[in-house]
Coordinates of C-alpha atoms in Angstrom, one line a residue:
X1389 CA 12.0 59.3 59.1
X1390 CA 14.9 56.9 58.6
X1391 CA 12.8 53.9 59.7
X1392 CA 10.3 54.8 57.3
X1393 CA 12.9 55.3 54.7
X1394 CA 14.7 51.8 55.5
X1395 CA 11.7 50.4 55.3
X1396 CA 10.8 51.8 51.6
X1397 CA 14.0 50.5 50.8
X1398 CA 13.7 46.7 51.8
X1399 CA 10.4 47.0 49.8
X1400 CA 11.2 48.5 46.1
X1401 CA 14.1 45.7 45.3
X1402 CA 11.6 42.8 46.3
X1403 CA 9.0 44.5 44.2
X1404 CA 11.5 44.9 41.1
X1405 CA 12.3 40.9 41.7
X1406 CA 8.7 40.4 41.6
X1407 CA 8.0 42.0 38.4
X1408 CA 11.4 40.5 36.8
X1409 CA 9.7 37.0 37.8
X1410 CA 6.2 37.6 36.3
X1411 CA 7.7 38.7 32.9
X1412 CA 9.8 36.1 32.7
X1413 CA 7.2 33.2 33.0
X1414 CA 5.3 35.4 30.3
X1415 CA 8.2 35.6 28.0
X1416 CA 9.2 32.0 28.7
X1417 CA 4.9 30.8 28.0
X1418 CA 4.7 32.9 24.7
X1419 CA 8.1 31.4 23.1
X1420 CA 7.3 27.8 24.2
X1421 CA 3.4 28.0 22.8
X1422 CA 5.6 29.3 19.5
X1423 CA 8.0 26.4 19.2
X1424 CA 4.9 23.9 20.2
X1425 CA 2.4 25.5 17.5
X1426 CA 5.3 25.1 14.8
X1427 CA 5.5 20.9 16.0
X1428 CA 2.2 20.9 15.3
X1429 CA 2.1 22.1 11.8
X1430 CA 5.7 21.0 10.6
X1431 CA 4.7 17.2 8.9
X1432 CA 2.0 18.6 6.8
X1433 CA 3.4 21.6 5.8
X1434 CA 7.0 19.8 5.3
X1435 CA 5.3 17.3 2.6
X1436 CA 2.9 19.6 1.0
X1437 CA 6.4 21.7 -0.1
X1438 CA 7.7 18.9 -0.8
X1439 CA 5.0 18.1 -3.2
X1440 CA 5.0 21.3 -4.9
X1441 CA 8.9 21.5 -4.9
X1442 CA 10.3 18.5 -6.8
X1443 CA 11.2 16.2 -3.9
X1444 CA 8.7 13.8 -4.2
X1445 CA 10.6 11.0 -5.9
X1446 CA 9.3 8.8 -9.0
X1447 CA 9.4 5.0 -8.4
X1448 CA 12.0 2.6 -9.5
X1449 CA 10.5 1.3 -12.5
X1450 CA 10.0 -2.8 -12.9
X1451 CA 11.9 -4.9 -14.9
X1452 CA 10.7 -7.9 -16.8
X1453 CA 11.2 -10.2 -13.5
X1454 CA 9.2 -7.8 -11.7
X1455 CA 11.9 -6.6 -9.6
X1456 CA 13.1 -2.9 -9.0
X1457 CA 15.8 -1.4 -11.3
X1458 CA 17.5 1.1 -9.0
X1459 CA 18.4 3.5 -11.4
X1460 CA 15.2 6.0 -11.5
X1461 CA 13.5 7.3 -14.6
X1462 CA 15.1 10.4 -14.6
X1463 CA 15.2 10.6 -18.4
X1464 CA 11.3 10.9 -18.8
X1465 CA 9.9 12.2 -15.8
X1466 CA 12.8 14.4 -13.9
X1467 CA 9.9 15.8 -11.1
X1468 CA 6.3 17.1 -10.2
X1469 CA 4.6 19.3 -13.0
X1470 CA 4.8 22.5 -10.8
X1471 CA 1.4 23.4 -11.9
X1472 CA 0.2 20.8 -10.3
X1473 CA -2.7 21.5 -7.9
X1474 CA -1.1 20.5 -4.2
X1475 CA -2.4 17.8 -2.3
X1476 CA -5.6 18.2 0.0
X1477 CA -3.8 17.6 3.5
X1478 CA -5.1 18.6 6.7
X1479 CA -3.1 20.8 8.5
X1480 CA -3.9 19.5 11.8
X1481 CA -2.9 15.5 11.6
X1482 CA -4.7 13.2 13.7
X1483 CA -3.0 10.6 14.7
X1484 CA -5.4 8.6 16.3
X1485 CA -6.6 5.1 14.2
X1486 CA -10.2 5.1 15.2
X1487 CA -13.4 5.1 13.2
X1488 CA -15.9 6.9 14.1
X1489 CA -18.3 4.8 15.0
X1490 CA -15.7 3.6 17.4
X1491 CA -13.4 1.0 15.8
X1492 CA -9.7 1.0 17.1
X1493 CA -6.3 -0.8 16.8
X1494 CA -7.0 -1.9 20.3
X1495 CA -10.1 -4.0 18.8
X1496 CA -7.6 -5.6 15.8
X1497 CA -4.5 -8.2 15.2
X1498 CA -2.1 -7.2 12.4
X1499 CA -1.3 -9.9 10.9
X1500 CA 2.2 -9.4 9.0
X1501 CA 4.1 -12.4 6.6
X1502 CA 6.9 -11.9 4.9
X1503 CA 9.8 -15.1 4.6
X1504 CA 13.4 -15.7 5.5
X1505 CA 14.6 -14.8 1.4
X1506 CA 12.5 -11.4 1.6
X1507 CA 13.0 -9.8 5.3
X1508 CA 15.8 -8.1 5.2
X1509 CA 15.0 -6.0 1.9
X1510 CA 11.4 -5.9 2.6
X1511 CA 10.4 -5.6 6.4
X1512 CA 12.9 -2.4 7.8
X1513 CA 10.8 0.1 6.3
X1514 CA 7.9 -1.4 8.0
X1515 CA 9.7 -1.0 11.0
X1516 CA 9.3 2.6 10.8
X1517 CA 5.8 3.1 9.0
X1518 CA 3.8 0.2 9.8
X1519 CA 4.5 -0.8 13.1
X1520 CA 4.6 2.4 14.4
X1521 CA 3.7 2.6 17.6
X1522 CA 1.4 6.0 17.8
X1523 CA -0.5 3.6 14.9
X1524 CA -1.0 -0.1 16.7
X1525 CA 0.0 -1.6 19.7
X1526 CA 2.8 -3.6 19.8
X1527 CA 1.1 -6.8 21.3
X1528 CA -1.4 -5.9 18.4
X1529 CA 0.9 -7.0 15.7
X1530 CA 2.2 -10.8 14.9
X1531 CA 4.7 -11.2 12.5
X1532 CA 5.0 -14.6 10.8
X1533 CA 8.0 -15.8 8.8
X1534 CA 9.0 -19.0 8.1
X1535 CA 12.6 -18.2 9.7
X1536 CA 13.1 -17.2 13.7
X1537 CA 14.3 -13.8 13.5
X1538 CA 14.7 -10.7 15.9
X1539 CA 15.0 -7.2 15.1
X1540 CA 15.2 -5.1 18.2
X1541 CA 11.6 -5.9 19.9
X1542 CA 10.2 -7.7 17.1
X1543 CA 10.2 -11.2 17.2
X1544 CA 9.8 -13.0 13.6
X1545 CA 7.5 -16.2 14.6
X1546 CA 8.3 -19.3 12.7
X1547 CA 4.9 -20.3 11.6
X1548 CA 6.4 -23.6 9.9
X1549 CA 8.0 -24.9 12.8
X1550 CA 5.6 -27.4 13.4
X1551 CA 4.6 -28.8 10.4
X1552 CA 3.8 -32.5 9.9
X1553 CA 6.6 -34.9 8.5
X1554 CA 4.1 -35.8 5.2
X1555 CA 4.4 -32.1 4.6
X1556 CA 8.0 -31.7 5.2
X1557 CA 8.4 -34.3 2.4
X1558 CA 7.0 -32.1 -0.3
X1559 CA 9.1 -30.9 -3.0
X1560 CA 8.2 -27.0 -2.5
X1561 CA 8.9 -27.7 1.3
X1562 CA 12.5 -28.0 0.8
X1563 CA 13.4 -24.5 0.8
X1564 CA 12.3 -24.5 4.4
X1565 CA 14.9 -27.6 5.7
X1566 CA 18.0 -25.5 3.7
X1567 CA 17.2 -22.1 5.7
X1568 CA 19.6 -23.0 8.9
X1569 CA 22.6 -24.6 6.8
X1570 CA 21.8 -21.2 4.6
X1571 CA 21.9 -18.8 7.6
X1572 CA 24.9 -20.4 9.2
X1573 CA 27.1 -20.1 6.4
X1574 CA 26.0 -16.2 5.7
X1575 CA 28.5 -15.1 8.7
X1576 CA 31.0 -13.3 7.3
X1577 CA 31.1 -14.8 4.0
X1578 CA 32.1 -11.8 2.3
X1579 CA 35.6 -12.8 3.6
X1580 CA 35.5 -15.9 1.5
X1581 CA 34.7 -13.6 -1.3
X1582 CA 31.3 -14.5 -1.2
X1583 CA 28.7 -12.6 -1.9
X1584 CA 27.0 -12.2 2.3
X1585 CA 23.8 -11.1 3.1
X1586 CA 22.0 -12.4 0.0
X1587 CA 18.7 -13.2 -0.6
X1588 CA 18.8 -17.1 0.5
X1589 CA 17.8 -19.7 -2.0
X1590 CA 15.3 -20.3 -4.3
X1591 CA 11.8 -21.3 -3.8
X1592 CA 10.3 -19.0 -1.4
X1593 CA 7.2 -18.4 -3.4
X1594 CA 6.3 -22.2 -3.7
X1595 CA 6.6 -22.2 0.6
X1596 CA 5.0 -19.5 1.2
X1597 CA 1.4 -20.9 0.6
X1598 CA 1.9 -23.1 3.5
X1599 CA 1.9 -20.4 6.1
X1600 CA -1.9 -19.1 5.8
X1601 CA -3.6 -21.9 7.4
X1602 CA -1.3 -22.4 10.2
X1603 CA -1.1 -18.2 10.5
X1604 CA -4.6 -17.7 11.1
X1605 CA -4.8 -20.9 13.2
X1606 CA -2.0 -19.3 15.4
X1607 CA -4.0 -15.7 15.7
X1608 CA -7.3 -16.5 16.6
X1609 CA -6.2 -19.1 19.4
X1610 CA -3.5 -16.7 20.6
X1611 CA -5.1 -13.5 20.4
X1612 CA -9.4 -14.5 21.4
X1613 CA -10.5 -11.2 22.0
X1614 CA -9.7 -9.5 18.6
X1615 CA -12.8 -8.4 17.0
X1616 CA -10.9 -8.3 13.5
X1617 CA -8.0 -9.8 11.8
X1618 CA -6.3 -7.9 9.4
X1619 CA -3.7 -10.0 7.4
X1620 CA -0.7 -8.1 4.8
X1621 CA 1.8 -8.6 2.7
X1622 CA 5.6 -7.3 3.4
X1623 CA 5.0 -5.6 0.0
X1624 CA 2.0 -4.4 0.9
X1625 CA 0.3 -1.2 3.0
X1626 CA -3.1 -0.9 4.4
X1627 CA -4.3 2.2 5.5
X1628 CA -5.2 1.5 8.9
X1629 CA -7.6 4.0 9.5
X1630 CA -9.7 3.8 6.4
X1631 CA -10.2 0.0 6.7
X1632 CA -11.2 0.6 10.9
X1633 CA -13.7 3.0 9.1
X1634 CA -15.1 0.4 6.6
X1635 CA -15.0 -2.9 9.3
X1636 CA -16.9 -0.6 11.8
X1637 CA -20.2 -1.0 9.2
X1638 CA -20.0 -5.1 10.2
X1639 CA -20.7 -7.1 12.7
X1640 CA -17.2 -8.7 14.1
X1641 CA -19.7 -11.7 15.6
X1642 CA -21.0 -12.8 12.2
X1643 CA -18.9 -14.3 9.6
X1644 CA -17.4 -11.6 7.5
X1645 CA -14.4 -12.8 4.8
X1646 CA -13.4 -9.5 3.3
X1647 CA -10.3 -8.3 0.7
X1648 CA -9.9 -7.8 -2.6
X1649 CA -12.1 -10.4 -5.1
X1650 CA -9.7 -13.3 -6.9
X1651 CA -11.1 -16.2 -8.0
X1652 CA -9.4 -19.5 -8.8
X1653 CA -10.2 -23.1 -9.5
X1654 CA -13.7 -22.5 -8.7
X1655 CA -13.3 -20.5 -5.6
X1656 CA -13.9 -17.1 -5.1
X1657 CA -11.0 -15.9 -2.4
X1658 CA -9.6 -12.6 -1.0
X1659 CA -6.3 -11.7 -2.3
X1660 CA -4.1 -11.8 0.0
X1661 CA -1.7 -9.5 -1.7
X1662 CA -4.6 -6.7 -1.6
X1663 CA -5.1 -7.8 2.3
X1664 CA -7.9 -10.0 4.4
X1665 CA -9.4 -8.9 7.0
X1666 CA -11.5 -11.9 8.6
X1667 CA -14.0 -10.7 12.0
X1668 CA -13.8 -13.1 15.0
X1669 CA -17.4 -14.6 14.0
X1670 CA -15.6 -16.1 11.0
X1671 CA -12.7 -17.7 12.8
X1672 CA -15.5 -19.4 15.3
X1673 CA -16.8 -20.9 12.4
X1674 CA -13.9 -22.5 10.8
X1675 CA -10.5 -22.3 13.0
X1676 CA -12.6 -22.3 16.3
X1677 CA -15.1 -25.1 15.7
X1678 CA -12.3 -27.7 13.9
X1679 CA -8.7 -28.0 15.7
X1680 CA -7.2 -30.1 12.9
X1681 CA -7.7 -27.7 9.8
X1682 CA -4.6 -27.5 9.0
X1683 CA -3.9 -31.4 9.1
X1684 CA -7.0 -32.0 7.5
X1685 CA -6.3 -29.6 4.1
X1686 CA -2.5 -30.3 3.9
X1687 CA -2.9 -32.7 1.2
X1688 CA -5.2 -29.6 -1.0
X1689 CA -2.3 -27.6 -0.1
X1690 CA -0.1 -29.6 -2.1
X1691 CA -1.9 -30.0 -4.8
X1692 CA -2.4 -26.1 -5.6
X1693 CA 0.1 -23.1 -5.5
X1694 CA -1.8 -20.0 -3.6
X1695 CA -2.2 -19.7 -0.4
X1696 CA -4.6 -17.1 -0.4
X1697 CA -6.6 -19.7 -2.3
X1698 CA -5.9 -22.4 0.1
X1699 CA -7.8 -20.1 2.2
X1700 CA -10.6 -18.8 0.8
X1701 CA -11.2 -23.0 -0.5
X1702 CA -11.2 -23.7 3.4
X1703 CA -13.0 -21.0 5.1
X1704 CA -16.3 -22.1 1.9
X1705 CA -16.1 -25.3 3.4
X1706 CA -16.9 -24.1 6.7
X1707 CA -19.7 -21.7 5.6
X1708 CA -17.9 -18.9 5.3
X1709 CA -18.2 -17.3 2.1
X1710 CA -16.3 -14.5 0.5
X1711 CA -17.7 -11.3 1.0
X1712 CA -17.9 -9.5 -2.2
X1713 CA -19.7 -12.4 -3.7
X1714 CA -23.1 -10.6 -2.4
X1715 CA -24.2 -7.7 -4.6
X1716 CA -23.6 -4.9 -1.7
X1717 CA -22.0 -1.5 -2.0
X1718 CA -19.4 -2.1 1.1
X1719 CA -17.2 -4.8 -0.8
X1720 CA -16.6 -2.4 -4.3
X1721 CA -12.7 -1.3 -4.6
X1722 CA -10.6 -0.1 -2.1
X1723 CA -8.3 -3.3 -2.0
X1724 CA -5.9 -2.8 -4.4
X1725 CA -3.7 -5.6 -6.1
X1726 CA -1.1 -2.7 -7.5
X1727 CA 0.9 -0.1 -6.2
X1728 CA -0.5 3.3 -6.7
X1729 CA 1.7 4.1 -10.0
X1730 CA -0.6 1.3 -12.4
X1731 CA -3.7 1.2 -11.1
X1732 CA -6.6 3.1 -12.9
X1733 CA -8.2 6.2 -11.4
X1734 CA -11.8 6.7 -12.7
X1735 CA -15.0 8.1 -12.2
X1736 CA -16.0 5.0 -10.7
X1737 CA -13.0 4.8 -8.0
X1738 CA -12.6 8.6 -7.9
X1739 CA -14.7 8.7 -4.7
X1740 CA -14.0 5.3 -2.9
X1741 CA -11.5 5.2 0.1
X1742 CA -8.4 3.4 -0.3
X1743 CA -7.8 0.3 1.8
X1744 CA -4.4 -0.9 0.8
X1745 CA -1.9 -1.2 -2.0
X1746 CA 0.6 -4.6 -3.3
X1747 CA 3.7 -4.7 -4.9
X1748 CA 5.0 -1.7 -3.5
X1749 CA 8.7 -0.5 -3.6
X1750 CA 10.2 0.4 0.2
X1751 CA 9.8 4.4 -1.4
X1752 CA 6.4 4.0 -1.8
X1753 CA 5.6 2.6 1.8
X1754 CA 7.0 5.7 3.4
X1755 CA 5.2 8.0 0.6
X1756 CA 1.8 6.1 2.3
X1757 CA 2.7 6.5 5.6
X1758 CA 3.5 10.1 4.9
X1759 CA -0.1 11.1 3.5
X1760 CA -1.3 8.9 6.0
X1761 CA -0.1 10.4 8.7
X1762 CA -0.8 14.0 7.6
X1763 CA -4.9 12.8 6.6
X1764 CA -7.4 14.5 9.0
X1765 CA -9.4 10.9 8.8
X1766 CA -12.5 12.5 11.0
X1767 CA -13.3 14.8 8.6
X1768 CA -13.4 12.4 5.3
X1769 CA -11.6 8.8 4.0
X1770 CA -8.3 9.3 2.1
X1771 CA -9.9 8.5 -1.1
X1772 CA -8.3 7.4 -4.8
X1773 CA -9.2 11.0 -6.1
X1774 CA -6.7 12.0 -3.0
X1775 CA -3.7 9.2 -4.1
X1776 CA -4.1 10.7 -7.5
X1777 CA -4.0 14.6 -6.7
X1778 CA -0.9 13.8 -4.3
X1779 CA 1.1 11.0 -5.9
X1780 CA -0.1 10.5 -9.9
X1781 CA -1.2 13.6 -11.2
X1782 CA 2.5 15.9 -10.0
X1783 CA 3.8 13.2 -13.2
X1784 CA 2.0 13.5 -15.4
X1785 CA 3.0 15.5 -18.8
X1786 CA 1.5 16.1 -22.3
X1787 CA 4.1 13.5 -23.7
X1788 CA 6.9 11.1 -22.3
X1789 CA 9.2 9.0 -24.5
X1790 CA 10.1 5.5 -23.5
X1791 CA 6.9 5.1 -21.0
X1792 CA 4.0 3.2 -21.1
X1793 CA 0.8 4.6 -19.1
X1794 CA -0.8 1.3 -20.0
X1795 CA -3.8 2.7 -21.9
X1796 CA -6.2 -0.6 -23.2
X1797 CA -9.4 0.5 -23.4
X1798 CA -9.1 1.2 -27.6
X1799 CA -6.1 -0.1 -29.6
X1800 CA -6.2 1.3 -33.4
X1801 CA -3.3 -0.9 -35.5
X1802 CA -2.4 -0.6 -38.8
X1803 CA -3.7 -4.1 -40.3
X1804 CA -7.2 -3.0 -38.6
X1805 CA -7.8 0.6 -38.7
X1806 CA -9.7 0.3 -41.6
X1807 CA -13.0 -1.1 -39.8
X1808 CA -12.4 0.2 -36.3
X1809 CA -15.7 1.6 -35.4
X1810 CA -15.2 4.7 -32.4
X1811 CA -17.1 5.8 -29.3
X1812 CA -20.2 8.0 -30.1
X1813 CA -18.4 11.0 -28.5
X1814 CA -15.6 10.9 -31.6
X1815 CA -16.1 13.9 -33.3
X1816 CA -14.2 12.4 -36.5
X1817 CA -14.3 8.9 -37.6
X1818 CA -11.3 9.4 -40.1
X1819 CA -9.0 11.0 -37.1
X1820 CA -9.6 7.9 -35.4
X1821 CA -9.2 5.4 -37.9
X1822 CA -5.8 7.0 -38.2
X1823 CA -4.5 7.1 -34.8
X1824 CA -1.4 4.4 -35.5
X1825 CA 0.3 6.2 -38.1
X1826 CA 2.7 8.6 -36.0
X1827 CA 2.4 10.0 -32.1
X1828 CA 0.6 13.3 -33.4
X1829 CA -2.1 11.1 -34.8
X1830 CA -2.7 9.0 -31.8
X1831 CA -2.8 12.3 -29.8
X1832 CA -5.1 13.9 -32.0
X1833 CA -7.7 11.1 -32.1
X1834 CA -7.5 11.1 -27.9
X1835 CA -8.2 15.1 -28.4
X1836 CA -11.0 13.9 -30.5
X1837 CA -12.9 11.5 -28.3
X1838 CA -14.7 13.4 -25.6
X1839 CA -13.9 10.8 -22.6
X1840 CA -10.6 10.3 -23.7
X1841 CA -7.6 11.1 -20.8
X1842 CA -4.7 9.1 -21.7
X1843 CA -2.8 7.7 -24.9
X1844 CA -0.1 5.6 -25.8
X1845 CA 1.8 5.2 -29.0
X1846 CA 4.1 2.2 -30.0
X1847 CA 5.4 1.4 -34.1
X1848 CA 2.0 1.3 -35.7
X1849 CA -0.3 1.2 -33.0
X1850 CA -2.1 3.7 -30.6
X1851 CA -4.0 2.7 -27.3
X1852 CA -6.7 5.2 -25.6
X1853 CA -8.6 4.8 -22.1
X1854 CA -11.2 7.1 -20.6
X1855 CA -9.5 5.9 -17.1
X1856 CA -5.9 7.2 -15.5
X1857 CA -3.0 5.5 -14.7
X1858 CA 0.7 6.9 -14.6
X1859 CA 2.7 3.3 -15.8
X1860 CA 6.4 3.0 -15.9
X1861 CA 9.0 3.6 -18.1
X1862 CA 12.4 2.3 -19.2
X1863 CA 15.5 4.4 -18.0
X1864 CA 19.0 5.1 -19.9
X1865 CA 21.6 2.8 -20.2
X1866 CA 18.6 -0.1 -19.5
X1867 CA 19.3 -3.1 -22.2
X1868 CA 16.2 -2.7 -23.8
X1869 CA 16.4 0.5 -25.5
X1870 CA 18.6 -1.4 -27.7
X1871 CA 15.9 -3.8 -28.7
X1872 CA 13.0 -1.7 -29.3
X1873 CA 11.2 1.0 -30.2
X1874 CA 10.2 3.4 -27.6
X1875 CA 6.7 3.6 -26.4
X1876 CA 5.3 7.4 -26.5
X1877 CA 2.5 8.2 -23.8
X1878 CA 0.5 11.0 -23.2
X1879 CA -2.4 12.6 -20.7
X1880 CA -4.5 15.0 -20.9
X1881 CA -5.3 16.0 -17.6
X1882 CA -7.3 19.1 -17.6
X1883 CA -10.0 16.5 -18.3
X1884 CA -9.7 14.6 -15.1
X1885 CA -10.0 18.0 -13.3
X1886 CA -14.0 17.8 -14.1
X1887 CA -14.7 14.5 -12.2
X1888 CA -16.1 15.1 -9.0
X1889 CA -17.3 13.7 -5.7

């Protein structure tokens, strides 16, 4: 009987342990599947709030010079119209840049410029956004400058380095032979009371169209087995995973030229603000067959000031044509030669997919990035109907003083009104022809024409458009309220509510 009961004994504690260890491990499973399913859901829920709440910043608006005033338009448009339908964002981000047909990063070369007077305002929040590395592979990515620089792992290639001495003579080459005296004397020169860490001297625009040639030179010999490469702006951003999308409907081996249409001196070209993306057949064609291109064009180069031109002249003399110049579906919008905040939004966009966006503020790169990364790209495109519903149509109010939506499509001024004959859809002729006396009036005539979404007033003039575009304003204390009258826009966006896909 004792044995037995000693026995008993050794058992029940090792049983208890037993049992203590099982429900642990369960406890410790359920908690941890918890914390991992709020991971999961914590960027797209995070912005969605964010876009319903008020912290989804305006822009900086631009000044005459084009430049960013830092101090925002809080006087017109303080934050997002709380009635505001929310953004469509996938609660289940997908972070992987592939189209579905097959497309990836791993089959592309980003290729990134920016100069020595630019980087240091322009290229950090790239660091961050672009470059990411859950988005493209670091030896996917070639930054060109016309500088040697290193931030961290990214090394800044100086695609001017070897540029011929008739070149180097050039007046708008000059910039490029001051950088190292420039860079030498920015150490510490703050102590001189200097101003340090400026922007470097003037002239980067007239050097910059020397890069392209040597720049796409450089990325088809160095990277061969790219099917695509994509070139951008350092005030740009391309959304990765819509463009894989579109380039996945071409043929890499034949020779596809593909952006945003421009056309200069003759030449249709893509801008290279909007972005290039030029397929492997093309640089086989041009770069590949003729090792001296760049030698060869360097006196067109001098004589004209773009080099996205420069290009687009060089790749029709080697046969390769600029894509939307055929009459096909796959080259209309999506390259974009604005930033979100003044382009239109229309009936005719309002179902495209966005490729990229130019002239962009740092604030607006991570506000891409953002949506971007919260997209569910397998199910559909991030379209301009989705830019609008996430980052336009939070701003927009029945009427903002001192802001210009940039409405053109109908201007009634005073000296004119008399004869200005409407749309058909005006319901009164003599509502119209009064639009420029006061704001009401120029209101009233937008109520009055069916199509109508936007209006602007200014002095003795009112403007209408049947498209969408948010604009910019001038802040307070800004110079120019002293010198002019203020600009009085208006939306109505219940209208805009009954386009559809």
């Amino acid at each position: 009987m004792r044995q037995s009961f000693h026995k008993d004994n050794r058992i029940v504690p090792l049983g208890i342990m037993l049992l203590t260890c099982i429900f642990f491990a369960y406890h410790f499973a359920l908690v941890r599947g918890s914390l991992d399913g709020l991971r999961m859901t914590a960027v797209p829920n995070t912005f969605v709030e964010s876009s319903q709440h008020g912290n989804l910043d305006f822009d900086a608006t631009p000044n005459h010079a084009g430049e960013a005033l830092d101090e925002p338009v809080h006087n017109v448009i303080i934050s997002p119209d709380s009635s505001t339908k929310p953004p469509a964002i996938s609660s289940s981000p997908s972070h992987s840049l592939q189209s579905p047909n097959g497309l990836t990063t791993d089959d592309v070369v980003l290729m990134f410029k920016t100069g020595a007077t630019v980087l240091w305002k322009r290229v950090p929040i790239h660091m961050a956004t672009t470059f990411a590395s859950h988005r493209i592979n670091f030896n996917n990515v070639l930054l060109y400058s016309d500088y040697p620089e290193t931030i961290g792992k990214w090394g800044f290639i100086d695609v001017l380095s070897n540029s011929s001495e008739q070149v180097r003579k050039s007046a708008s080459f000059q910039l490029y032979l001051q950088q190292e005296d420039y860079e030498s004397r920015q150490n510490y020169a703050e102590l001189s009371n200097l101003p340090g860490d400026g922007s470097g001297p003037f002239g980067g625009w007239k050097l910059d169209k020397y890069k392209f040639l040597p720049m796409f030179q450089h990325a088809g010999r160095n990277k061969p087995n790219a099917r695509w490469y994509i070139f951008m702006e350092d005030d740009s951003y391309i959304f990765l995973p819509n463009l894989l999308r579109h380039l996945d409907k071409f043929n890499h081996k034949d020779p596809w030229y593909l952006g945003g249409l421009a056309w200069k001196h003759g030449d249709y070209f893509a801008h290279g603000g909007s972005g290039i993306a030029l397929s492997r057949g093309a640089w086989e064609k041009s770069f590949g067959k003729d090792s001296r291109i760049v030698q060869k064009f360097e006196k067109f180069t001098e004589e004209h000031g773009c080099g996205d031109h420069i290009l687009g002249h060089v790749l029709q003399e080697y046969g390769v044509p600029f894509g939307e110049t055929t009459d096909d579906d796959r080259f209309r919008y999506g390259f974009n030669s604005e930033p979100h905040w003044s382009t239109w939004y229309e009936r005719k966009n309002w179902c495209k997919p966005v490729y990229s966006w130019h002239h962009t503020h740092g604030k607006d790169v991570a506000k891409y990035y953002e949506i971007e990364q919260s997209w569910d790209f397998e199910k559909a495109p991030l379209r301009y109907r989705d830019i609008y519903e996430a980052l336009v149509a939070p701003y927009l109010r029945s009427r903002a003083e001192w802001w210009d939506n940039g409405s053109s499509q109908y201007e009634i001024e005073s000296g004119v009104a008399a004869g200005a004959e409407p749309p058909s859809s005006v319901k009164s002729i003599e509502t119209w022809r009064s639009a420029w006396m006061s704001v009401e009036a120029c209101e009233a005539a937008c109520i009055g024409w069916a199509d109508c979404v936007q209006w602007a007033s200014y002095d003795d003039r009112c403007k209408m458009d049947s498209r969408v575009s948010l604009g910019s304003g001038i802040p307070e204390g800004d110079s120019r309220r002293q010198t002019s009258l203020p600009w009085v826009s208006g939306w109505l966006p219940r209208r805009i509510e009954n386009w559809s896909c």
